[in-house]
Structures are given as C-alpha cells and as structure tokens.
GROMACS .gro file of C-alpha atoms in nm:
model
  275
    1MET     CA    1  -0.870   2.338  -3.253
    2LEU     CA    2  -0.517   2.204  -3.209
    3THR     CA    3  -0.301   2.290  -3.505
    4ALA     CA    4  -0.279   2.009  -3.758
    5ALA     CA    5   0.099   1.997  -3.728
    6LEU     CA    6   0.091   1.955  -3.351
    7VAL     CA    7  -0.174   1.687  -3.366
    8MET     CA    8   0.015   1.498  -3.632
    9VAL     CA    9   0.350   1.505  -3.460
   10LEU     CA   10   0.203   1.404  -3.125
   11GLY     CA   11   0.080   1.091  -3.294
   12LEU     CA   12  -0.293   1.137  -3.258
   13THR     CA   13  -0.541   1.021  -3.518
   14TRP     CA   14  -0.511   1.261  -3.809
   15GLY     CA   15  -0.560   1.134  -4.162
   16GLY     CA   16  -0.391   0.801  -4.101
   17VAL     CA   17  -0.050   0.951  -4.025
   18ALA     CA   18   0.176   0.709  -3.838
   19PRO     CA   19   0.243   0.791  -3.472
   20ALA     CA   20   0.551   0.997  -3.401
   21THR     CA   21   0.833   0.872  -3.184
   22PRO     CA   22   0.860   1.007  -2.828
   23GLN     CA   23   1.168   1.204  -2.934
   24GLU     CA   24   0.970   1.368  -3.215
   25ASP     CA   25   0.682   1.437  -2.976
   26GLN     CA   26   0.915   1.607  -2.732
   27ALA     CA   27   1.087   1.821  -2.994
   28ILE     CA   28   0.764   1.955  -3.142
   29TRP     CA   29   0.611   1.999  -2.795
   30GLN     CA   30   0.892   2.221  -2.672
   31SER     CA   31   0.923   2.406  -3.003
   32TYR     CA   32   0.549   2.476  -3.003
   33TYR     CA   33   0.561   2.666  -2.674
   34GLN     CA   34   0.878   2.851  -2.756
   35LYS     CA   35   0.721   2.974  -3.080
   36ARG     CA   36   0.395   3.060  -2.908
   37PHE     CA   37   0.576   3.259  -2.638
   38PRO     CA   38   0.893   3.375  -2.819
   39ASP     CA   39   0.992   3.623  -2.548
   40VAL     CA   40   1.000   3.359  -2.274
   41PRO     CA   41   1.337   3.187  -2.220
   42LYS     CA   42   1.295   2.811  -2.233
   43GLU     CA   43   1.406   2.755  -1.874
   44ASP     CA   44   1.155   3.011  -1.749
   45PHE     CA   45   0.868   2.781  -1.844
   46THR     CA   46   0.942   2.597  -1.519
   47ASN     CA   47   0.768   2.890  -1.348
   48GLY     CA   48   0.430   2.810  -1.501
   49VAL     CA   49   0.190   3.093  -1.566
   50TYR     CA   50   0.434   3.335  -1.405
   51ALA     CA   51   0.659   3.292  -1.706
   52ILE     CA   52   0.398   3.444  -1.936
   53ASP     CA   53   0.208   3.690  -1.715
   54PRO     CA   54   0.417   3.980  -1.575
   55VAL     CA   55   0.140   4.103  -1.343
   56SER     CA   56   0.089   3.778  -1.156
   57ARG     CA   57   0.464   3.720  -1.158
   58GLU     CA   58   0.517   4.025  -0.939
   59SER     CA   59   0.284   3.887  -0.672
   60TRP     CA   60   0.441   3.542  -0.698
   61GLU     CA   61   0.794   3.676  -0.657
   62ALA     CA   62   0.683   3.859  -0.343
   63ILE     CA   63   0.540   3.533  -0.206
   64GLU     CA   64   0.863   3.347  -0.287
   65GLU     CA   65   1.056   3.583  -0.060
   66PHE     CA   66   0.890   3.402   0.232
   67PRO     CA   67   0.791   3.069   0.075
   68PRO     CA   68   0.479   2.909   0.219
   69TYR     CA   69   0.632   2.565   0.165
   70GLU     CA   70   0.931   2.615   0.398
   71MET     CA   71   0.759   2.434   0.684
   72ALA     CA   72   0.691   2.136   0.459
   73ILE     CA   73   1.061   2.117   0.368
   74SER     CA   74   1.160   2.121   0.737
   75GLN     CA   75   0.906   1.857   0.827
   76GLY     CA   76   1.018   1.646   0.534
   77GLU     CA   77   1.381   1.670   0.643
   78GLU     CA   78   1.281   1.548   0.988
   79MET     CA   79   1.096   1.255   0.832
   80TRP     CA   80   1.399   1.167   0.620
   81ASN     CA   81   1.627   1.158   0.925
   82THR     CA   82   1.389   0.986   1.169
   83PRO     CA   83   1.450   0.609   1.194
   84PHE     CA   84   1.170   0.364   1.131
   85ALA     CA   85   1.073   0.127   1.411
   86ASN     CA   86   1.332  -0.121   1.279
   87GLY     CA   87   1.611   0.137   1.305
   88LYS     CA   88   1.651   0.198   0.933
   89THR     CA   89   1.575   0.524   0.753
   90TYR     CA   90   1.479   0.641   0.406
   91GLN     CA   91   1.851   0.667   0.334
   92ASP     CA   92   1.871   0.288   0.345
   93CYS     CA   93   1.618   0.269   0.062
   94PHE     CA   94   1.767   0.559  -0.131
   95PRO     CA   95   2.144   0.549  -0.067
   96ASN     CA   96   2.207   0.835  -0.310
   97GLY     CA   97   1.944   1.050  -0.143
   98PRO     CA   98   1.794   1.281  -0.061
   99ALA     CA   99   1.866   1.451  -0.398
  100ILE     CA  100   1.701   1.176  -0.604
  101ALA     CA  101   1.399   1.344  -0.767
  102GLY     CA  102   1.567   1.363  -1.107
  103LYS     CA  103   1.549   0.983  -1.138
  104TYR     CA  104   1.170   0.976  -1.133
  105PRO     CA  105   0.943   0.867  -1.285
  106TYR     CA  106   1.117   0.570  -1.443
  107TRP     CA  107   1.018   0.250  -1.618
  108ASP     CA  108   1.061  -0.068  -1.411
  109LYS     CA  109   1.115  -0.341  -1.667
  110GLU     CA  110   1.086  -0.630  -1.422
  111ARG     CA  111   0.747  -0.519  -1.299
  112GLY     CA  112   0.633  -0.372  -1.629
  113MET     CA  113   0.519  -0.042  -1.480
  114VAL     CA  114   0.603   0.324  -1.424
  115VAL     CA  115   0.750   0.397  -1.082
  116THR     CA  116   0.698   0.746  -0.942
  117LEU     CA  117   0.877   0.899  -0.644
  118PRO     CA  118   0.570   0.891  -0.413
  119LEU     CA  119   0.519   0.523  -0.499
  120ALA     CA  120   0.884   0.448  -0.424
  121ILE     CA  121   0.857   0.628  -0.089
  122ASN     CA  122   0.562   0.416   0.017
  123GLU     CA  123   0.728   0.098  -0.105
  124CYS     CA  124   1.026   0.192   0.112
  125ARG     CA  125   0.800   0.238   0.412
  126GLU     CA  126   0.619  -0.089   0.359
  127ALA     CA  127   0.947  -0.277   0.313
  128ASN     CA  128   1.048  -0.148   0.656
  129GLY     CA  129   0.724  -0.237   0.832
  130GLU     CA  130   0.569   0.111   0.818
  131GLY     CA  131   0.222   0.200   0.695
  132PRO     CA  132   0.186   0.377   0.359
  133LEU     CA  133   0.124   0.751   0.342
  134LYS     CA  134  -0.180   0.897   0.170
  135TYR     CA  135  -0.080   1.027  -0.169
  136LYS     CA  136  -0.247   1.367  -0.206
  137LYS     CA  137  -0.124   1.576   0.086
  138GLY     CA  138   0.015   1.570   0.437
  139PRO     CA  139   0.335   1.379   0.523
  140ILE     CA  140   0.385   1.253   0.166
  141ALA     CA  141   0.389   1.613   0.044
  142ASP     CA  142   0.633   1.706   0.321
  143ILE     CA  143   0.895   1.445   0.240
  144LEU     CA  144   0.849   1.510  -0.132
  145SER     CA  145   0.911   1.880  -0.064
  146TYR     CA  146   1.238   1.802   0.111
  147ILE     CA  147   1.357   1.561  -0.159
  148ARG     CA  148   1.257   1.795  -0.441
  149TYR     CA  149   1.422   2.091  -0.267
  150GLN     CA  150   1.744   1.895  -0.234
  151SER     CA  151   1.710   1.800  -0.602
  152ARG     CA  152   1.669   2.154  -0.733
  153GLY     CA  153   1.874   2.216  -1.042
  154GLN     CA  154   1.873   1.855  -1.158
  155LEU     CA  155   1.760   1.819  -1.517
  156THR     CA  156   1.444   1.632  -1.607
  157LYS     CA  157   1.567   1.319  -1.782
  158VAL     CA  158   1.296   1.058  -1.828
  159GLU     CA  159   1.398   0.759  -2.036
  160ILE     CA  160   1.180   0.529  -2.245
  161PRO     CA  161   1.379   0.206  -2.288
  162GLU     CA  162   1.394   0.111  -2.653
  163ASP     CA  163   1.427  -0.259  -2.569
  164ASP     CA  164   1.090  -0.279  -2.392
  165PRO     CA  165   0.777  -0.215  -2.599
  166LYS     CA  166   0.571  -0.205  -2.279
  167ALA     CA  167   0.750   0.115  -2.179
  168LEU     CA  168   0.650   0.278  -2.506
  169GLU     CA  169   0.296   0.149  -2.453
  170ALA     CA  170   0.282   0.317  -2.111
  171TYR     CA  171   0.407   0.642  -2.265
  172GLU     CA  172   0.145   0.621  -2.541
  173LYS     CA  173  -0.130   0.557  -2.287
  174GLY     CA  174  -0.019   0.866  -2.096
  175LYS     CA  175  -0.024   1.070  -2.416
  176GLN     CA  176  -0.369   0.942  -2.509
  177PHE     CA  177  -0.492   1.033  -2.161
  178TYR     CA  178  -0.359   1.386  -2.200
  179PHE     CA  179  -0.547   1.446  -2.525
  180ALA     CA  180  -0.866   1.253  -2.443
  181ARG     CA  181  -1.178   1.456  -2.372
  182ARG     CA  182  -1.370   1.356  -2.061
  183GLY     CA  183  -1.633   1.467  -1.816
  184GLN     CA  184  -1.952   1.665  -1.860
  185LEU     CA  185  -1.752   1.960  -1.993
  186ASN     CA  186  -1.588   1.736  -2.255
  187PHE     CA  187  -1.243   1.885  -2.193
  188SER     CA  188  -0.898   1.732  -2.223
  189CYS     CA  189  -0.578   1.843  -2.052
  190ALA     CA  190  -0.467   1.973  -2.392
  191ASN     CA  191  -0.774   2.194  -2.436
  192CYS     CA  192  -0.649   2.416  -2.155
  193HIS     CA  193  -0.273   2.382  -2.163
  194VAL     CA  194  -0.194   2.322  -2.532
  195GLN     CA  195  -0.471   2.514  -2.707
  196ASN     CA  196  -0.526   2.798  -2.464
  197PRO     CA  197  -0.221   2.887  -2.252
  198GLY     CA  198  -0.219   3.259  -2.190
  199ASN     CA  199  -0.596   3.285  -2.230
  200LEU     CA  200  -0.841   3.348  -1.949
  201LEU     CA  201  -1.060   3.078  -1.800
  202ARG     CA  202  -1.293   3.277  -1.577
  203SER     CA  203  -1.042   3.490  -1.383
  204ASP     CA  204  -0.743   3.260  -1.424
  205ILE     CA  205  -0.479   3.269  -1.695
  206LEU     CA  206  -0.413   2.919  -1.826
  207SER     CA  207  -0.054   2.804  -1.797
  208PRO     CA  208   0.153   2.637  -2.071
  209ALA     CA  209   0.207   2.263  -2.028
  210LEU     CA  210   0.580   2.306  -2.084
  211GLY     CA  211   0.728   2.297  -1.733
  212HIS     CA  212   0.422   2.156  -1.561
  213THR     CA  213   0.595   1.876  -1.372
  214THR     CA  214   0.912   2.057  -1.264
  215HIS     CA  215   0.778   2.243  -0.962
  216PHE     CA  216   0.569   1.986  -0.773
  217PRO     CA  217   0.472   1.941  -0.500
  218VAL     CA  218   0.317   2.286  -0.478
  219TYR     CA  219   0.164   2.508  -0.216
  220ARG     CA  220  -0.159   2.634  -0.371
  221SER     CA  221  -0.335   2.933  -0.221
  222LYS     CA  222  -0.661   2.764  -0.319
  223TRP     CA  223  -0.569   2.461  -0.108
  224GLY     CA  224  -0.408   2.653   0.176
  225GLU     CA  225  -0.148   2.376   0.192
  226ILE     CA  226   0.098   2.180  -0.016
  227GLY     CA  227  -0.018   1.900  -0.244
  228THR     CA  228   0.115   1.646  -0.491
  229LEU     CA  229   0.109   1.622  -0.869
  230HIS     CA  230  -0.153   1.348  -0.864
  231ARG     CA  231  -0.371   1.559  -0.639
  232ARG     CA  232  -0.360   1.819  -0.914
  233PHE     CA  233  -0.444   1.558  -1.179
  234SER     CA  234  -0.741   1.454  -0.970
  235GLY     CA  235  -0.853   1.813  -0.920
  236CYS     CA  236  -0.839   1.883  -1.293
  237ASN     CA  237  -1.059   1.581  -1.360
  238LYS     CA  238  -1.309   1.708  -1.106
  239GLN     CA  239  -1.307   2.054  -1.264
  240VAL     CA  240  -1.425   1.911  -1.596
  241ARG     CA  241  -1.682   1.706  -1.404
  242ALA     CA  242  -1.516   1.374  -1.468
  243LYS     CA  243  -1.464   1.101  -1.213
  244PRO     CA  244  -1.100   1.113  -1.099
  245PHE     CA  245  -0.882   0.806  -1.127
  246LYS     CA  246  -0.702   0.648  -0.833
  247VAL     CA  247  -0.403   0.855  -0.727
  248GLN     CA  248  -0.084   0.664  -0.809
  249GLY     CA  249  -0.295   0.426  -1.015
  250GLU     CA  250  -0.175   0.317  -1.359
  251GLU     CA  251  -0.361   0.593  -1.546
  252TYR     CA  252  -0.204   0.881  -1.355
  253ARG     CA  253   0.140   0.720  -1.342
  254ASN     CA  254   0.137   0.678  -1.719
  255LEU     CA  255   0.018   1.037  -1.754
  256GLU     CA  256   0.306   1.153  -1.534
  257TYR     CA  257   0.547   0.945  -1.744
  258PHE     CA  258   0.436   1.112  -2.066
  259LEU     CA  259   0.409   1.463  -1.926
  260THR     CA  260   0.744   1.451  -1.749
  261TYR     CA  261   0.912   1.317  -2.062
  262MET     CA  262   0.783   1.625  -2.244
  263GLN     CA  263   0.983   1.839  -1.999
  264ASN     CA  264   1.319   1.667  -2.055
  265GLY     CA  265   1.605   1.913  -2.029
  266LEU     CA  266   1.424   2.151  -1.792
  267SER     CA  267   1.551   2.197  -1.437
  268LEU     CA  268   1.363   2.079  -1.130
  269ASN     CA  269   1.259   2.375  -0.918
  270GLY     CA  270   1.015   2.231  -0.667
  271PRO     CA  271   0.854   2.270  -0.433
  272GLY     CA  272   0.670   2.569  -0.568
  273ALA     CA  273   0.393   2.814  -0.488
  274ARG     CA  274   0.092   2.868  -0.710
  275LYS     CA  275  -0.238   3.052  -0.694
   0.00000   0.00000   0.00000
C-alpha cells in the first residue's frame, strides 16, 4: 500500500484529512523519491529508470552516443522552417521559439482549460489553414523533438493560478486520475511508479514518477520510433486492460498538468531514448 503520509499529503481520501495544496503535494512528492533513492541526485531523476539501475544505464549511455532520435530532430527543424501555404511559419505562432517547451503545459484562463504543446502546435496549424497532425507519433513527434531539443536545460515551471479555481480543479482531476485504479488489472499509475519504482514487473524495472515528463517525446525500442507523452499514457491504460482516453482530451491534459507540476524545478532533457 501507499504510505499513509504520502496518501494524506497528496490529498486523497484518508480519514477525512483535508486535501493538501499543490505546493504541499509537490514538496512531499519530490522528498518521497529522494528519500527512497538517497544515492540518486535529484536532477538525475530526469533519466528515468537509468537513474536507479546502473546495469541498464550502461546500455542506455551507449545508445545515447548515437541517439536514435536525431533524425526526428532534423525533420522537426525542417518542419519549423518550412512555410505554410500562406507563407507563414511556426515562428509566427511562437515568436519566442523554438525553445518554448518550458512554457507548457499551462492554464488558459479564457478558455478554462489546460493547453499542452502538441495542442498549441495543431492550433497554430489550423489557424494558418493547415490540417492538424495526429497526436501519437509521426510529424507531431518530429517537431516536438526539435522544440524540446532546443529547450533542453529549461526548468519545469508549471503554474496553477491562484485566482482561478478552475485551474486548481483541473490539477485535482489530474491527480485523481493518477491515483485511480482502472482496467481489468485494477492498477493505477501510482501502483507502478509511486509504490513500486525499482521493483521488477516481469523483466522490466519500474521507473520513479519523479522526472517522468522531462524527457518526452521518446524513442522507445519497443515502438521502434519516437512517440509522445500521451501515446505513453494511452499505452499504460492498455497495459492494465483499460480503455484509453482520447489523446489530447481533457483527461490526459489534466493528467499532464498534474504530473508536470510534480516535476517543477527539474530540467527538460528531451527528446530521450527508452527501452
């Protein structure tokens, strides 16, 4: 079971204790992993399971010498610089780009919703008369790879506006999603990545949730290609035999909002390579 202290501070139902604030959630979340893996420097959690498993880290470091995501970065750069049919480019939508990944996800008060980087990219395309990209893989993963590569070193800094209760509601929904059991296996995200990081699930070592959002999109050996964060959310739902939600739908965007907020202060280091 989750420790009573962690459950209480993360604001879940536990003896009628009042929900914690997001700041309290974040502090206990990060402290929990640092205490569980005391020999791992905080920043190293951005490397996922390779931060806690020296054997797999050796293989990963060898792969990173010739990164399998380099082609995606190049293709994404070409996309960024190629004009749309109307003559404009992504730069017109994102004047401070391409190093903009650190701004996402963010809460859009006017629309009352979480805006992720992939969503913003497609909204840019549609505003310029272009068709939207599919959200799991392909061109969307390429341009995300380029933007994230240009954004490496930026600190995760998700904000939850205190003057908009709907923002806090979205955060809370994302948190509830993370801890809710689902599917035929009756697993939650937390069962694997809060309760059991460092333990084996079949032949795989489960990674800590601290750092999970910093390195996407990722090239997974299992996929044989690069994919997005919401593709991974969807795949995890399938693995517990639950019906996945719509990629870039409200459920996954709220989940990304919560999970990324938990990583505040960690550096972006995407795109990455994983097993």
